[in-house]
XYZ file of C-alpha atoms in Angstrom:
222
model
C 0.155 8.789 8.954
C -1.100 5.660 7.197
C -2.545 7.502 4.435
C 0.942 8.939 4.106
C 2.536 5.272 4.117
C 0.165 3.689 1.567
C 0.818 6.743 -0.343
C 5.058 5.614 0.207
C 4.013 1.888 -1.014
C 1.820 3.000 -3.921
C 4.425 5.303 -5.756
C 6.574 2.372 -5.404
C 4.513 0.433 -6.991
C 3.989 2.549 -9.840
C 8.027 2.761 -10.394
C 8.774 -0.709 -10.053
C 4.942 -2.068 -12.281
C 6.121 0.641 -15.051
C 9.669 -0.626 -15.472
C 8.256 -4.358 -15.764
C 6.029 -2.999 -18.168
C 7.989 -1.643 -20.614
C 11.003 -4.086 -20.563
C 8.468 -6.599 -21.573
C 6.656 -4.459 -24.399
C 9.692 -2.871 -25.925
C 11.674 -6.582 -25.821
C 14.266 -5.008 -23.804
C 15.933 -8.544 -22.672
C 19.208 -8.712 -25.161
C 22.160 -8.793 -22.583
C 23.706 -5.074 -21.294
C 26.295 -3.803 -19.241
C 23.770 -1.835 -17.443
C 21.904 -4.785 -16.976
C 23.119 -6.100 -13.177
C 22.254 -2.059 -12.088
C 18.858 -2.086 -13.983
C 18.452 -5.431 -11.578
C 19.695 -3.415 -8.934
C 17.343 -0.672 -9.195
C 14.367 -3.363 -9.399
C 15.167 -5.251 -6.484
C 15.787 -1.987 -4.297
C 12.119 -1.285 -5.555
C 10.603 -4.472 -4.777
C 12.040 -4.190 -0.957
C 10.724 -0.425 -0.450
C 7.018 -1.895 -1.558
C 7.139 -5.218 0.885
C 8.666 -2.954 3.358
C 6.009 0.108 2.799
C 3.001 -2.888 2.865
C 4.381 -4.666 5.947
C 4.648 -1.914 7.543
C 0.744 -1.189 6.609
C -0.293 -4.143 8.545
C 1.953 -4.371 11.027
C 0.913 -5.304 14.320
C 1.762 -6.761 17.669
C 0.898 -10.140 19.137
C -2.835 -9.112 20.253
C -3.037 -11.546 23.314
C -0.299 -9.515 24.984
C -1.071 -6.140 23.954
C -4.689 -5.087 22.907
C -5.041 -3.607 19.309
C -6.355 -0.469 19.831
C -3.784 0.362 22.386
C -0.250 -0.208 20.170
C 1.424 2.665 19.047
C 1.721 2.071 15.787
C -0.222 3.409 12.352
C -1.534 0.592 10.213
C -4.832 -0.909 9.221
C -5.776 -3.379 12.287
C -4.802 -0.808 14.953
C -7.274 2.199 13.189
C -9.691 -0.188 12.344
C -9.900 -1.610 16.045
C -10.420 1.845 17.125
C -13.198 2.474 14.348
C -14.907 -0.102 16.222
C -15.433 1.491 19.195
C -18.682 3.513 19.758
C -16.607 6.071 21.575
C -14.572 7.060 18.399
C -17.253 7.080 16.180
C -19.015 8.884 17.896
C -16.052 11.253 18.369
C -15.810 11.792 14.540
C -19.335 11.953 13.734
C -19.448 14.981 16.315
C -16.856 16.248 14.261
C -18.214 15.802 10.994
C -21.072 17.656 11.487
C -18.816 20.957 10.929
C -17.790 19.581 7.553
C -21.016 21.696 5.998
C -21.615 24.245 7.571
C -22.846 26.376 5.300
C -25.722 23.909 4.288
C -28.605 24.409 5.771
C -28.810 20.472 7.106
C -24.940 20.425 6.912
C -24.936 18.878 10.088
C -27.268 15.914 9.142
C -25.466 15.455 5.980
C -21.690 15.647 7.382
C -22.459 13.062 10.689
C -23.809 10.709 8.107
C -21.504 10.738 5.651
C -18.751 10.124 8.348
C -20.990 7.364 9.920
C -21.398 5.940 6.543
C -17.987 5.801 5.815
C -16.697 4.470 8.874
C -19.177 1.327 8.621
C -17.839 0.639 4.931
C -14.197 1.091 6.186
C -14.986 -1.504 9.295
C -16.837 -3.850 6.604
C -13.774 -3.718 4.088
C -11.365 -4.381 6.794
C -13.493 -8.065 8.243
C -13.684 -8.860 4.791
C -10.391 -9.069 3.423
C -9.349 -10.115 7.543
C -11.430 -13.197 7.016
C -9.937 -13.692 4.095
C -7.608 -16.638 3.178
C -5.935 -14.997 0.240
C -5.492 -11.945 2.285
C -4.351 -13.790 4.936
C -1.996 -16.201 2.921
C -0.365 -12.816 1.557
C -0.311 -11.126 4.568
C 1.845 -14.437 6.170
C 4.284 -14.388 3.430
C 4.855 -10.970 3.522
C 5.470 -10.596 6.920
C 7.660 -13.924 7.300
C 9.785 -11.907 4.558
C 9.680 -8.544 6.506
C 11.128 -10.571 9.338
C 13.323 -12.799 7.876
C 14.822 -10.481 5.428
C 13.951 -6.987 6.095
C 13.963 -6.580 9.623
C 16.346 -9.447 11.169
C 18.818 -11.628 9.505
C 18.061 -14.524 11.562
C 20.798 -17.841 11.825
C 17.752 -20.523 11.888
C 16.093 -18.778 8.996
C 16.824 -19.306 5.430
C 16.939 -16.272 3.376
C 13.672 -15.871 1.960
C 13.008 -14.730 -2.055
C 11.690 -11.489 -2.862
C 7.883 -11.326 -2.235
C 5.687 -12.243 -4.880
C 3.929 -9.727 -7.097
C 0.702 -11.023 -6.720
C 0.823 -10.373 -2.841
C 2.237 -7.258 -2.729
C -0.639 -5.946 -5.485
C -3.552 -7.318 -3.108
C -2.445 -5.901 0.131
C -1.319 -2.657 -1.224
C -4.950 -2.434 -2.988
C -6.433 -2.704 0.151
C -5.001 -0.336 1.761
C -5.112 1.897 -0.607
C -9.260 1.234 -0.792
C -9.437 1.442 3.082
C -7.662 4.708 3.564
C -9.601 6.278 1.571
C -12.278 5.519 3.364
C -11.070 6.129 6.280
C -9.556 9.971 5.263
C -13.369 10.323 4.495
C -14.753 9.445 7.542
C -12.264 11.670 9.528
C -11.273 14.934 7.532
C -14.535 14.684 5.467
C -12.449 14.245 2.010
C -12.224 12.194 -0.697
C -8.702 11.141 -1.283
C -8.386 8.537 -4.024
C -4.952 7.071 -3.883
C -5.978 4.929 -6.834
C -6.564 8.240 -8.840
C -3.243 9.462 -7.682
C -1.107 6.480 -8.468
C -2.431 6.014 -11.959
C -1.259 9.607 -12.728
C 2.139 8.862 -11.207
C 2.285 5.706 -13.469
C 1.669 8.070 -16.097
C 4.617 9.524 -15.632
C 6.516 6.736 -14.576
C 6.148 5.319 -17.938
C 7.554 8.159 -19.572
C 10.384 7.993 -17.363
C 11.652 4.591 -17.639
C 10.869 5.250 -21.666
C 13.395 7.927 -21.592
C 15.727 6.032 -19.489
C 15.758 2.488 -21.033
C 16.301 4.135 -24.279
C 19.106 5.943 -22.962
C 20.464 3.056 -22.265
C 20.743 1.775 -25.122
C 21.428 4.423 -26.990
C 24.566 4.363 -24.916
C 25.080 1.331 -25.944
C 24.567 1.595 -29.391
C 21.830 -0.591 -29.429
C 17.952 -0.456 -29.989
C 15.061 -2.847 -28.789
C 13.764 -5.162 -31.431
């Protein structure tokens, strides 16, 4: 399930980075009558990404309800339970089916998931315990509650995320998943791979489509 939502944010991303992209390259800034639904489109994007990362991190107050027992999937609720002996042990048990037809398959599949789950708990502390991680992670989730989730009468209405935040949480979840798909189903899922294909194709898109626009238009980027 949290692969599957870091997946959701990523090919966001990759819409909303490659639009920005090429409406600064190609100079496409002259005024259009397709302009307020181009602005739209962008703002609609930049909501599904702070929603998709919020909801990545997302967890209850931890003095009422203990980490590893919420019901929800993001990063500090699997990596509390990557933390316990019990679950590692669990998966390592596991893992030592992933090679079977190895001679030392065993050996090689319990490490590998041991391996991985100790890099996954070490990426996780280290962006925790860290104050731009935890600066981004604040504004984000003041927006997801003040915006997304609630329209509250005390609050002000808060402006669209920045960039910059959105970027370094996405990236590491996107880093820790696939970690933490390793450690579990014994593959290597890059999401990083993935999304840079999709932006691939995302670029061609928004080529096609800004120029369409135009075209309509009778116009042309300078």
């Amino acid at each position: 399930m949290l692969a599957a939502d870091t997946w959701y944010a990523l090919r966001a991303r990759a819409g909303l980075d490659t639009a920005n992209e090429l409406v600064w390259e190609k100079d496409y800034r002259d005024p259009s009558r397709f302009g307020d639904t181009y602005n739209v489109v962008q703002n609609s994007l930049v909501l599904t990404v702070a929603l998709g990362v919020a909801r990545l991190f997302d967890v209850s107050d931890p003095d009422r309800y203990p980490i590893e027992q919420q019901d929800k999937a993001s990063m500090p609720v699997l990596a509390n339970l990557l933390m316990r002996r019990d679950i590692q042990d669990a998966l390592a048990e596991k893992a030592r089916d992933w090679h079977s037809q190895h001679l030392d398959g065993a050996e090689l599949g319990e490490t590998s998931c041991r391996r991985a789950i100790s890099t996954a708990i070490a990426l996780y502390e280290t962006f925790s315990k860290s104050d731009e991680h935890r600066d981004a992670l604040s504004r984000v989730r003041d927006f997801r509650t003040s915006r997304l989730a609630h329209n509250l009468f005390d609050d002000h209405p808060a402006d669209l995320p920045r960039f910059d935040d959105l970027d370094l949480l996405a990236n590491s979840a996107r880093d820790f998943v696939r970690l933490v798909v390793l450690a579990v189903e014994g593959i290597d899922r890059d999401l990083g791979r993935e999304e840079g294909l999709k932006r691939d194709v995302d670029r061609q898109f928004w080529d096609v489509a800004l120029s369409a626009l135009f075209a309509a238009e009778g116009e042309a980027p300078r």
